[in-house]
């Protein structure tokens, strides 16, 4: 395991280079601003008429059409959604690459699955903060940073790793530590984590717990507090102190009940399903499904979003978050 910190990285690797950040969403905004304020020469590439143009300019950044940004830059950092990266690359970036350029990403999806196929005479690398963009920015402003990953898929110039490490330092990631990985490892573990645990697994567990209590006749508001609201408190403890530290900070009753009942919730069948999800990711079955979904206009995703918004837990949660001052 190779971890890099501030003292290990030379920011001057990018001293005379221009970094074009393509996209100005959550990650694009955070990384562009952090690198800019770290002294790097950053431009932002946006499609014509983008609603983010004025915002980027107000942050002191030069904004160019994607084609011009790619042509001007030595490093092209693609931070637009996975599902549109390949089209933007083909239409606006590919023909503007020059020998020795560096093409970078914060997620290995399109490179790993072959949707983007760069020429052999450029570097292909990744710098990936392990936090949402808002957190990347906030931690940087507070003088610290979030952990990150770096990976090199193609090293044409011989210093691709030094380049992405400098980008990581510019974004504040080396303040917390940057771990080396591969495009394959980052992509497959990231997708699995999102689907089975962080986004998919966690929300389904919360929903099932909420519905179990409500169906048994308990007040929806009490059910929400017990299965959703308090989850953040537990996750914060695990984040700060690990499992053992969390158990030390809850009651003995909670510890005994949790330890003796948890495997009745996450059963061998659940673990089997997790392994199946991982195989679908490894074989490329998920990415094919996601590609077809987008080609069709995302009907399944849109339908599921609508159904999710109509859940009772969403209605109750919105009301309680407003009462608690957590949501306007």
PDB file of N, CA and C in Angstrom, residues 200-212 223-224 227-229 231 313:
ATOM      1  N   UNK A 200     -27.477   2.031  -2.352  1.00  0.00           N
ATOM      2  CA  UNK A 200     -28.543   1.046  -2.492  1.00  0.00           C
ATOM      3  C   UNK A 200     -28.852   0.305  -1.211  1.00  0.00           C
ATOM      4  N   UNK A 201     -27.848  -0.345  -0.629  1.00  0.00           N
ATOM      5  CA  UNK A 201     -28.071  -1.144   0.569  1.00  0.00           C
ATOM      6  C   UNK A 201     -28.572  -0.334   1.745  1.00  0.00           C
ATOM      7  N   UNK A 202     -27.956   0.810   1.987  1.00  0.00           N
ATOM      8  CA  UNK A 202     -28.322   1.624   3.152  1.00  0.00           C
ATOM      9  C   UNK A 202     -29.748   2.146   3.060  1.00  0.00           C
ATOM     10  N   UNK A 203     -30.145   2.670   1.894  1.00  0.00           N
ATOM     11  CA  UNK A 203     -31.500   3.218   1.781  1.00  0.00           C
ATOM     12  C   UNK A 203     -32.563   2.128   1.884  1.00  0.00           C
ATOM     13  N   UNK A 204     -32.267   0.955   1.320  1.00  0.00           N
ATOM     14  CA  UNK A 204     -33.244  -0.137   1.405  1.00  0.00           C
ATOM     15  C   UNK A 204     -33.380  -0.637   2.844  1.00  0.00           C
ATOM     16  N   UNK A 205     -32.271  -0.670   3.585  1.00  0.00           N
ATOM     17  CA  UNK A 205     -32.316  -1.080   4.993  1.00  0.00           C
ATOM     18  C   UNK A 205     -33.130  -0.084   5.818  1.00  0.00           C
ATOM     19  N   UNK A 206     -32.884   1.204   5.581  1.00  0.00           N
ATOM     20  CA  UNK A 206     -33.639   2.241   6.295  1.00  0.00           C
ATOM     21  C   UNK A 206     -35.125   2.122   5.979  1.00  0.00           C
ATOM     22  N   UNK A 207     -35.432   1.985   4.695  1.00  0.00           N
ATOM     23  CA  UNK A 207     -36.835   1.901   4.264  1.00  0.00           C
ATOM     24  C   UNK A 207     -37.532   0.688   4.876  1.00  0.00           C
ATOM     25  N   UNK A 208     -36.835  -0.448   4.864  1.00  0.00           N
ATOM     26  CA  UNK A 208     -37.429  -1.671   5.415  1.00  0.00           C
ATOM     27  C   UNK A 208     -37.673  -1.535   6.910  1.00  0.00           C
ATOM     28  N   UNK A 209     -36.718  -0.939   7.627  1.00  0.00           N
ATOM     29  CA  UNK A 209     -36.902  -0.751   9.064  1.00  0.00           C
ATOM     30  C   UNK A 209     -38.049   0.195   9.370  1.00  0.00           C
ATOM     31  N   UNK A 210     -38.122   1.297   8.628  1.00  0.00           N
ATOM     32  CA  UNK A 210     -39.205   2.267   8.807  1.00  0.00           C
ATOM     33  C   UNK A 210     -40.556   1.616   8.562  1.00  0.00           C
ATOM     34  N   UNK A 211     -40.678   0.913   7.455  1.00  0.00           N
ATOM     35  CA  UNK A 211     -41.960   0.300   7.096  1.00  0.00           C
ATOM     36  C   UNK A 211     -42.358  -0.790   8.077  1.00  0.00           C
ATOM     37  N   UNK A 212     -41.387  -1.530   8.627  1.00  0.00           N
ATOM     38  CA  UNK A 212     -41.687  -2.565   9.617  1.00  0.00           C
ATOM     39  C   UNK A 212     -42.324  -1.955  10.864  1.00  0.00           C
ATOM     40  N   UNK A 223     -40.754   6.225  14.074  1.00  0.00           N
ATOM     41  CA  UNK A 223     -40.068   5.257  13.212  1.00  0.00           C
ATOM     42  C   UNK A 223     -38.956   5.936  12.415  1.00  0.00           C
ATOM     43  N   UNK A 224     -39.219   7.149  11.954  1.00  0.00           N
ATOM     44  CA  UNK A 224     -38.211   7.881  11.182  1.00  0.00           C
ATOM     45  C   UNK A 224     -36.994   8.191  12.050  1.00  0.00           C
ATOM     46  N   UNK A 227     -34.955   4.869  12.705  1.00  0.00           N
ATOM     47  CA  UNK A 227     -34.344   4.117  11.598  1.00  0.00           C
ATOM     48  C   UNK A 227     -33.563   4.978  10.608  1.00  0.00           C
ATOM     49  N   UNK A 228     -33.773   6.286  10.640  1.00  0.00           N
ATOM     50  CA  UNK A 228     -33.097   7.153   9.673  1.00  0.00           C
ATOM     51  C   UNK A 228     -32.314   8.270  10.354  1.00  0.00           C
ATOM     52  N   UNK A 229     -32.994   9.094  11.121  1.00  0.00           N
ATOM     53  CA  UNK A 229     -32.354  10.265  11.722  1.00  0.00           C
ATOM     54  C   UNK A 229     -31.117   9.882  12.543  1.00  0.00           C
ATOM     55  N   UNK A 231     -29.277   7.338  12.348  1.00  0.00           N
ATOM     56  CA  UNK A 231     -28.235   6.621  11.623  1.00  0.00           C
ATOM     57  C   UNK A 231     -26.984   7.478  11.449  1.00  0.00           C
ATOM     58  N   UNK A 313     -41.745   7.556   4.022  1.00  0.00           N
ATOM     59  CA  UNK A 313     -40.587   7.998   4.784  1.00  0.00           C
ATOM     60  C   UNK A 313     -40.049   9.334   4.260  1.00  0.00           C
TER      61      UNK A 313
END
